[in-house]
Coordinates of C-alpha atoms in Angstrom, one line a residue:
F1 CA 41.6 44.0 -42.8
T2 CA 38.8 42.5 -40.8
P3 CA 37.9 44.4 -37.7
L4 CA 40.0 43.7 -34.7
E5 CA 38.1 41.7 -32.0
Y6 CA 39.6 42.0 -28.6
D7 CA 38.1 41.8 -25.2
P8 CA 40.3 43.3 -22.5
P9 CA 40.8 41.7 -19.1
Q10 CA 38.8 43.1 -16.3
A11 CA 40.4 44.3 -13.1
G12 CA 37.6 42.7 -11.0
H13 CA 38.6 39.2 -12.2
H14 CA 42.1 39.6 -10.8
R15 CA 41.7 41.9 -7.8
H16 CA 41.8 40.3 -4.4
V17 CA 41.9 41.8 -0.9
L18 CA 44.3 39.9 1.5
R19 CA 43.4 39.3 5.1
N20 CA 45.3 42.4 6.3
G21 CA 43.5 44.6 3.8
V22 CA 46.3 44.8 1.2
V23 CA 45.0 44.8 -2.4
G24 CA 46.7 42.5 -4.9
F25 CA 46.2 41.7 -8.6
F26 CA 47.0 38.1 -9.5
V27 CA 47.3 37.1 -13.2
E28 CA 48.3 33.5 -13.8
D29 CA 50.4 32.5 -16.9
H30 CA 51.7 29.0 -17.0
D31 CA 53.7 29.2 -20.2
L32 CA 57.0 29.6 -18.5
P33 CA 58.2 28.5 -15.0
L34 CA 58.7 32.1 -13.9
V35 CA 56.9 34.3 -11.3
N36 CA 57.1 38.1 -11.1
V37 CA 56.1 39.8 -7.9
S38 CA 55.8 43.6 -8.2
L39 CA 55.0 45.7 -5.2
V40 CA 53.8 49.2 -5.7
L41 CA 54.6 51.3 -2.6
Q42 CA 52.4 54.4 -2.1
V43 CA 55.6 56.2 -1.0
G44 CA 57.4 58.8 -3.1
S45 CA 59.9 61.6 -2.8
H46 CA 57.1 64.0 -2.2
L47 CA 57.2 62.9 1.4
D48 CA 60.8 64.1 2.0
P49 CA 61.2 66.8 4.6
P50 CA 62.7 70.0 3.1
D51 CA 66.0 69.5 4.9
Q52 CA 66.2 65.9 3.9
L53 CA 65.5 65.9 0.2
G54 CA 66.6 62.6 -1.2
L55 CA 65.6 60.6 1.9
T56 CA 62.9 58.4 0.2
R57 CA 65.1 57.5 -2.8
A58 CA 67.9 56.6 -0.3
V59 CA 65.6 54.3 1.6
V60 CA 64.3 52.6 -1.5
S61 CA 67.8 52.1 -2.9
L62 CA 69.2 50.7 0.4
L63 CA 66.3 48.3 0.8
R64 CA 67.9 46.3 -2.0
S65 CA 71.6 47.1 -1.5
G66 CA 71.9 47.8 2.2
G67 CA 71.6 44.3 3.7
T68 CA 69.1 43.0 6.3
A69 CA 69.0 41.9 9.9
R70 CA 69.6 38.3 8.7
W71 CA 72.0 38.9 5.8
T72 CA 74.8 41.4 5.2
A73 CA 74.6 43.2 1.9
E74 CA 77.2 40.9 0.4
E75 CA 75.4 37.8 1.7
F76 CA 72.0 39.0 0.4
D77 CA 73.5 39.5 -3.1
E78 CA 75.0 36.0 -3.0
E79 CA 71.6 34.5 -2.0
A80 CA 69.9 36.3 -4.8
D81 CA 72.6 35.3 -7.3
F82 CA 72.4 31.7 -6.2
L83 CA 68.6 31.6 -7.0
A84 CA 69.2 33.6 -10.2
A85 CA 66.6 35.9 -8.8
S86 CA 66.3 39.5 -10.0
I87 CA 65.3 41.8 -7.2
S88 CA 65.2 45.5 -7.9
T89 CA 63.8 48.8 -6.5
S90 CA 63.1 52.2 -7.8
A91 CA 61.6 55.4 -6.4
G92 CA 59.6 58.1 -8.0
L93 CA 57.8 61.3 -7.0
N94 CA 54.5 59.7 -6.0
S95 CA 55.3 56.0 -5.6
S96 CA 58.1 53.4 -5.5
D97 CA 58.4 49.9 -6.9
V98 CA 60.0 46.7 -5.6
T99 CA 60.2 43.7 -8.0
L100 CA 61.1 40.1 -7.7
N101 CA 61.5 37.8 -10.7
V102 CA 62.3 34.2 -9.8
L103 CA 61.9 30.6 -11.1
T104 CA 58.7 28.9 -9.9
K105 CA 60.7 26.2 -8.1
D106 CA 62.5 28.9 -6.1
L107 CA 59.5 31.1 -5.3
G108 CA 59.4 30.4 -1.6
Q109 CA 63.1 31.3 -1.2
G110 CA 62.6 34.3 -3.4
L111 CA 59.7 35.6 -1.3
D112 CA 61.8 35.0 1.8
L113 CA 64.5 37.3 0.4
L114 CA 61.9 39.9 -0.7
F115 CA 60.1 40.1 2.6
E116 CA 63.3 40.0 4.7
M117 CA 64.4 43.0 2.7
L118 CA 61.1 44.8 3.1
R119 CA 60.6 44.1 6.8
N120 CA 64.1 44.1 8.2
P121 CA 66.4 46.4 6.2
A122 CA 69.8 47.0 7.9
F123 CA 70.8 50.1 5.9
Q124 CA 74.4 49.2 6.2
Q125 CA 76.6 52.2 6.9
D126 CA 79.2 51.4 4.2
R127 CA 76.5 50.9 1.6
L128 CA 74.8 54.2 2.6
D129 CA 78.2 55.9 2.3
L130 CA 78.7 54.5 -1.2
Y131 CA 75.2 55.5 -2.2
K132 CA 75.7 59.1 -1.0
S133 CA 79.1 59.3 -2.7
R134 CA 77.5 58.3 -6.1
V135 CA 74.7 60.8 -5.7
L136 CA 77.1 63.6 -4.8
Q137 CA 79.2 62.9 -7.8
N138 CA 76.1 63.1 -10.0
L139 CA 75.1 66.4 -8.5
E140 CA 78.3 68.0 -9.7
R141 CA 77.3 67.1 -13.3
R142 CA 73.8 68.6 -13.2
N143 CA 74.7 71.5 -15.4
D144 CA 76.6 69.4 -18.0
R145 CA 73.6 68.4 -20.2
T146 CA 71.0 70.6 -21.7
N147 CA 68.3 68.0 -21.4
S148 CA 68.7 67.8 -17.6
I149 CA 68.8 71.6 -17.4
E150 CA 65.7 72.0 -19.5
R151 CA 63.8 69.4 -17.5
R152 CA 64.8 71.1 -14.2
E153 CA 64.0 74.6 -15.3
W154 CA 60.8 73.6 -17.0
A155 CA 59.6 72.1 -13.7
R156 CA 60.4 75.3 -11.8
L157 CA 58.6 77.5 -14.3
I158 CA 55.5 75.4 -14.4
R159 CA 55.2 74.1 -10.8
G160 CA 57.0 76.8 -8.8
N161 CA 58.2 75.7 -5.4
H162 CA 56.7 72.2 -5.3
A163 CA 57.8 68.6 -4.6
S164 CA 57.9 67.9 -8.3
S165 CA 60.4 70.7 -8.9
T166 CA 62.6 70.8 -5.8
Q167 CA 66.1 69.5 -6.1
V168 CA 68.4 67.6 -3.7
T169 CA 71.5 69.4 -2.7
R170 CA 74.9 68.4 -1.3
A171 CA 73.8 69.4 2.2
T172 CA 70.5 67.4 2.1
I173 CA 72.3 64.3 0.9
K174 CA 75.2 64.6 3.4
S175 CA 72.7 65.0 6.2
L176 CA 71.2 61.5 5.7
G177 CA 72.2 59.0 8.3
V178 CA 71.2 55.4 9.1
P179 CA 68.7 56.6 11.9
D180 CA 67.0 58.8 9.3
L181 CA 66.5 55.9 7.0
V182 CA 65.3 53.6 9.8
A183 CA 62.7 56.2 10.9
A184 CA 61.4 56.8 7.4
H185 CA 61.1 53.1 6.8
R186 CA 59.2 52.6 10.0
R187 CA 56.9 55.5 9.2
Y188 CA 55.5 54.4 5.8
F189 CA 57.1 51.2 4.5
H190 CA 54.5 48.8 5.7
P191 CA 51.4 47.0 4.3
A192 CA 49.0 50.0 4.6
N193 CA 50.9 51.4 1.6
F194 CA 51.2 48.2 -0.4
I195 CA 49.6 47.1 -3.7
F196 CA 50.8 43.8 -5.2
A197 CA 50.9 42.9 -8.9
V198 CA 51.7 39.2 -9.2
S199 CA 52.0 37.4 -12.6
G200 CA 53.3 34.1 -14.0
D201 CA 53.4 30.5 -13.0
F202 CA 51.5 30.2 -9.7
K203 CA 48.1 29.4 -8.3
T204 CA 46.3 32.4 -7.0
A205 CA 45.0 30.8 -3.8
R206 CA 48.5 29.6 -2.9
M207 CA 50.1 32.9 -3.7
K208 CA 47.6 34.8 -1.5
L209 CA 48.5 32.5 1.4
E210 CA 52.2 32.9 0.8
L211 CA 51.9 36.7 0.9
E212 CA 49.6 36.7 3.9
Q213 CA 51.9 34.4 5.9
R214 CA 54.9 36.7 5.3
M215 CA 53.0 39.8 6.3
G216 CA 51.7 38.2 9.4
G217 CA 52.2 40.2 12.6
W218 CA 53.5 43.2 10.6
E219 CA 52.5 46.3 12.5
V220 CA 50.5 48.6 10.2
G221 CA 51.2 52.3 10.5
P222 CA 49.6 55.3 8.8
V223 CA 48.7 55.5 5.1
A224 CA 51.1 57.8 3.4
P225 CA 49.6 61.1 2.4
R226 CA 49.1 61.9 -1.3
I227 CA 51.1 64.6 -2.9
T228 CA 49.9 68.1 -2.4
P229 CA 48.9 69.8 -5.7
P230 CA 51.0 72.8 -6.6
D231 CA 49.4 76.3 -6.2
H232 CA 51.7 78.0 -8.6
Q233 CA 50.5 79.8 -11.7
P234 CA 53.1 79.9 -14.4
V235 CA 54.1 83.3 -15.7
P236 CA 53.9 83.5 -19.5
G237 CA 57.0 84.7 -21.4
I238 CA 60.3 83.7 -22.9
Y239 CA 62.9 82.3 -20.7
M240 CA 66.5 81.5 -21.7
V241 CA 69.3 79.6 -20.0
D242 CA 72.8 80.2 -21.4
K243 CA 75.0 77.2 -22.0
P244 CA 77.6 78.6 -24.5
D245 CA 79.5 75.4 -24.9
V246 CA 76.8 73.7 -27.0
N247 CA 75.9 74.2 -30.7
Q248 CA 72.2 73.1 -30.4
G249 CA 69.4 74.6 -28.4
R250 CA 66.5 72.9 -26.7
V251 CA 63.1 74.6 -26.7
S252 CA 59.9 73.8 -24.8
L253 CA 56.7 75.7 -24.8
G254 CA 53.4 75.1 -23.1
H255 CA 51.2 75.6 -20.1
L256 CA 49.2 73.8 -17.5
G257 CA 46.8 71.2 -18.8
I258 CA 44.1 68.8 -17.5
K259 CA 43.6 66.3 -14.8
Q260 CA 42.7 62.7 -15.2
G261 CA 38.9 62.1 -15.6
N262 CA 38.4 65.2 -17.7
P263 CA 35.5 64.5 -20.1
D264 CA 37.5 65.7 -23.0
E265 CA 40.5 63.6 -22.3
F266 CA 40.2 61.3 -25.3
A267 CA 39.5 64.2 -27.8
I268 CA 42.5 66.0 -26.4
D269 CA 44.7 62.9 -26.8
L270 CA 43.7 62.5 -30.5
M271 CA 44.1 66.3 -31.1
N272 CA 47.6 66.1 -29.6
D273 CA 48.5 63.1 -31.7
I274 CA 47.6 65.0 -34.9
L275 CA 49.5 68.1 -33.7
G276 CA 52.7 66.5 -32.4
G277 CA 52.2 63.3 -30.5
S278 CA 52.2 60.7 -33.2
G279 CA 55.8 60.9 -34.5
F280 CA 56.2 61.0 -38.3
T281 CA 52.4 61.3 -38.9
S282 CA 52.1 64.5 -36.8
R283 CA 52.0 68.0 -38.1
I284 CA 54.9 69.3 -36.0
M285 CA 57.2 66.5 -37.0
N286 CA 56.4 66.9 -40.7
R287 CA 56.9 70.7 -40.7
V288 CA 59.9 71.0 -38.4
R289 CA 61.8 67.9 -39.5
S290 CA 60.5 66.6 -42.9
D291 CA 59.8 70.0 -44.5
E292 CA 62.3 72.3 -43.0
G293 CA 65.0 69.9 -41.8
L294 CA 65.4 71.9 -38.5
A295 CA 65.4 69.1 -36.0
Y296 CA 65.9 65.3 -35.7
S297 CA 62.8 65.1 -33.6
A298 CA 60.0 67.4 -32.6
G299 CA 56.6 66.9 -31.1
S300 CA 54.1 67.6 -28.3
S301 CA 52.5 65.9 -25.4
F302 CA 49.3 66.5 -23.5
P303 CA 49.0 63.9 -20.7
A304 CA 46.3 64.1 -18.0
G305 CA 47.7 64.4 -14.5
A306 CA 46.8 61.8 -12.0
Y307 CA 46.8 64.0 -8.8
Y308 CA 46.8 67.5 -10.3
E309 CA 46.8 69.1 -13.8
G310 CA 49.4 67.8 -16.3
T311 CA 51.0 70.0 -18.9
F312 CA 50.6 70.7 -22.5
R313 CA 54.2 70.8 -23.9
A314 CA 55.7 71.0 -27.4
G315 CA 59.4 71.0 -28.1
F316 CA 62.4 70.2 -30.2
Q317 CA 66.2 70.4 -30.3
S318 CA 67.8 72.3 -33.2
K319 CA 71.0 74.1 -34.1
S320 CA 71.2 77.4 -32.2
S321 CA 70.6 79.7 -35.2
T322 CA 67.4 78.0 -36.2
C323 CA 65.7 77.6 -32.8
A324 CA 63.6 80.8 -33.3
Q325 CA 62.4 79.6 -36.7
A326 CA 61.5 76.1 -35.4
T327 CA 59.6 77.7 -32.5
Q328 CA 57.6 79.9 -34.8
I329 CA 56.7 76.9 -37.0
I330 CA 55.3 75.1 -33.9
L331 CA 53.3 78.2 -32.9
D332 CA 52.0 78.3 -36.5
E333 CA 50.9 74.7 -36.3
I334 CA 49.2 75.3 -33.0
E335 CA 47.3 78.3 -34.4
R336 CA 46.3 76.2 -37.4
I337 CA 44.9 73.3 -35.3
R338 CA 43.0 75.9 -33.2
S339 CA 41.5 77.7 -36.2
K340 CA 40.6 75.0 -38.8
H341 CA 39.1 71.5 -38.8
V342 CA 41.6 68.7 -39.2
S343 CA 41.0 66.5 -42.2
P344 CA 38.9 63.4 -41.7
G345 CA 41.9 61.4 -42.9
E346 CA 44.2 62.8 -40.2
L347 CA 41.7 61.9 -37.5
E348 CA 41.1 58.5 -38.9
T349 CA 44.8 57.7 -38.9
V350 CA 45.4 58.6 -35.3
R351 CA 42.2 57.1 -34.1
N352 CA 42.7 53.8 -35.9
Y353 CA 46.2 53.6 -34.5
A354 CA 45.0 54.2 -30.9
V355 CA 42.3 51.6 -31.2
E356 CA 44.4 49.0 -32.9
V357 CA 47.3 49.2 -30.4
F358 CA 44.9 49.0 -27.5
P359 CA 45.8 45.3 -26.8
R360 CA 49.4 46.4 -26.0
F361 CA 48.1 47.7 -22.6
F362 CA 47.5 44.0 -21.8
A363 CA 50.3 42.4 -23.8
S364 CA 51.4 40.0 -21.1
A365 CA 50.3 38.8 -17.7
R366 CA 52.9 41.1 -16.0
V367 CA 51.6 44.1 -17.9
V368 CA 48.0 43.3 -17.0
A369 CA 48.8 43.0 -13.3
E370 CA 50.9 46.1 -13.2
T371 CA 48.4 48.1 -15.2
F372 CA 45.6 47.3 -12.8
A373 CA 47.9 48.0 -9.8
T374 CA 48.7 51.4 -11.2
D375 CA 45.0 52.1 -11.7
E376 CA 44.4 51.2 -8.0
L377 CA 47.2 53.5 -7.0
I378 CA 45.9 56.6 -8.9
G379 CA 42.2 55.8 -8.4
R380 CA 41.3 55.2 -12.0
S381 CA 37.9 53.7 -12.6
P382 CA 37.8 50.0 -13.8
A383 CA 35.4 51.2 -16.5
Y384 CA 38.2 53.3 -18.1
W385 CA 39.5 50.4 -20.2
L386 CA 36.1 48.9 -20.9
T387 CA 35.0 52.1 -22.6
Y388 CA 38.4 53.2 -24.0
R389 CA 37.9 52.3 -27.6
D390 CA 34.3 53.5 -27.8
R391 CA 35.3 56.9 -26.5
L392 CA 38.1 57.2 -29.0
K393 CA 35.8 56.2 -31.9
S394 CA 33.3 58.9 -30.8
V395 CA 35.7 61.8 -31.3
T396 CA 34.8 63.9 -34.3
V397 CA 36.7 66.6 -36.3
E398 CA 34.5 69.1 -34.6
D399 CA 35.6 67.8 -31.2
V400 CA 39.3 68.2 -32.2
L401 CA 38.8 71.8 -33.1
R402 CA 36.7 72.5 -30.0
V403 CA 39.3 71.0 -27.5
A404 CA 42.2 72.7 -29.3
Q405 CA 40.4 76.1 -28.8
K406 CA 39.4 75.3 -25.3
Y407 CA 42.6 73.8 -23.9
I408 CA 45.5 75.3 -25.8
H409 CA 46.1 79.0 -24.9
P410 CA 49.0 80.6 -26.7
D411 CA 48.7 83.7 -24.6
R412 CA 49.6 81.6 -21.6
F413 CA 52.7 79.9 -23.1
V414 CA 55.9 79.6 -21.2
I415 CA 58.7 79.3 -23.7
L416 CA 62.0 78.0 -22.4
A417 CA 65.2 77.8 -24.5
V418 CA 68.4 76.2 -23.2
G419 CA 71.6 76.6 -25.1
N420 CA 74.0 79.2 -26.5
V421 CA 71.8 82.2 -25.9
E422 CA 73.9 84.6 -28.0
E423 CA 73.7 82.3 -31.1
M424 CA 70.0 81.6 -30.5
L425 CA 69.2 85.3 -30.3
K426 CA 71.3 86.1 -33.3
G427 CA 69.3 83.7 -35.4
D428 CA 69.8 82.5 -38.9
P429 CA 71.2 85.3 -41.2
D430 CA 69.4 83.6 -44.1
S431 CA 66.0 83.9 -42.4
P432 CA 66.2 87.2 -40.5
K433 CA 62.4 87.4 -40.1
Y434 CA 62.6 84.8 -37.3
S435 CA 63.8 85.9 -33.8
F436 CA 62.9 85.3 -30.2
E437 CA 62.3 89.0 -29.7
K438 CA 59.5 88.9 -32.2
L439 CA 58.0 85.9 -30.4
S440 CA 57.6 87.9 -27.2
P441 CA 54.7 90.4 -27.1
D442 CA 56.7 92.6 -24.7
R443 CA 60.0 92.0 -26.5
K444 CA 61.4 90.9 -23.2
I445 CA 63.7 87.9 -22.7
R446 CA 64.0 86.7 -19.1
R447 CA 67.4 85.1 -18.4
I448 CA 67.8 82.2 -16.0
P449 CA 71.3 81.8 -14.7
L450 CA 72.8 78.4 -14.1
P451 CA 72.8 77.6 -10.3
D452 CA 75.7 76.0 -8.4
P453 CA 75.1 72.3 -9.1
A454 CA 75.8 71.2 -5.6
T455 CA 73.8 73.8 -3.7
M456 CA 71.2 74.9 -6.3
V457 CA 71.8 78.5 -5.3
Y458 CA 71.1 80.8 -8.3
P459 CA 73.4 83.8 -8.7
E460 CA 71.6 87.2 -8.5

């Protein structure tokens, strides 16, 4: 094939600062008569007070479903339906999102709905009661699925007592009242914490004016503080959570990783692709699934954290009796990539793939606008995308070995297994050489009991 020629869009060509200081990215696309307005709110659940965990998610959900000063919740839904406008909200740990998708001809009315919802939410009591009822029902099922248990306990082991690992409880949800939501909205839900990503069939100059008019006179409060990095150091070892009613176990192993901007970020990314991040071309998948038939999927990830270190993590799901064997295979593959050069062909495969799928980061006007808005949020340099492919191409097999040795430390591994502990410890009678006891240097298995799902109190 001829070399792929592609020049990525540049953030500076689409970045505009509105009169009130709000940054927006505007990417025009006139192929279809649709406009998408995405608002990134620099407000996440990390802001929740300890006794009101779940507050931010409640505010963000009730922005859309709780009515406004002008319309009741039912009337607001009818107005949106009449326009065939899609208005949605979602909240995360570090930020939240509000999105409007509307026909070009109805853009003005759609923006009226969006900003009425943002500026004047009513947080209707009946809708808050319904929201709380649904959350409380979900809390009761927190110990039902091994994937949610694994995710929760992994966060606790890696992050300790931190905003990224704390859990809402029945008490914190029940405590939420309309005045709490009103106060939280007044505190941080204002233009000082806005980043817009607008794409579709519009003219940039006109869209800027539309947004500025609707934010006119909006009192600007404080900028929301960024998340505080965790100060927890994970304790290496093997941890097991017993869920005897399942026939498959889930295993994760890893440790703290790197922060965004690390000079070895691209070499680490390609190293991880070879190890376990590239699906069927990865070593872990080939060994655990294709060669041994021990798991449907297995792999690894090594993302760079935006605000603090991310994690290196490898894992799989397998039948209880073969979990120890699959874990040992992953450890073997980690040792292999740390001790020997990968082949030039392996590196070429993952590198070529990463380079050739690069245009997907800018596959549509909406993706372009939202990518740049995310970069603005996390403080990523505009030069990141301009040098992306060159930095990938510069990675050598020597770099892969170097970063594997420098950034993967088996002696620091936290190994977490969730499932039928008795069966996992018993192992496969046909392969008695594999056992979790042999994986632990001190032969010690640390048990983690299941907490009460509503209170998150762990039995002693």
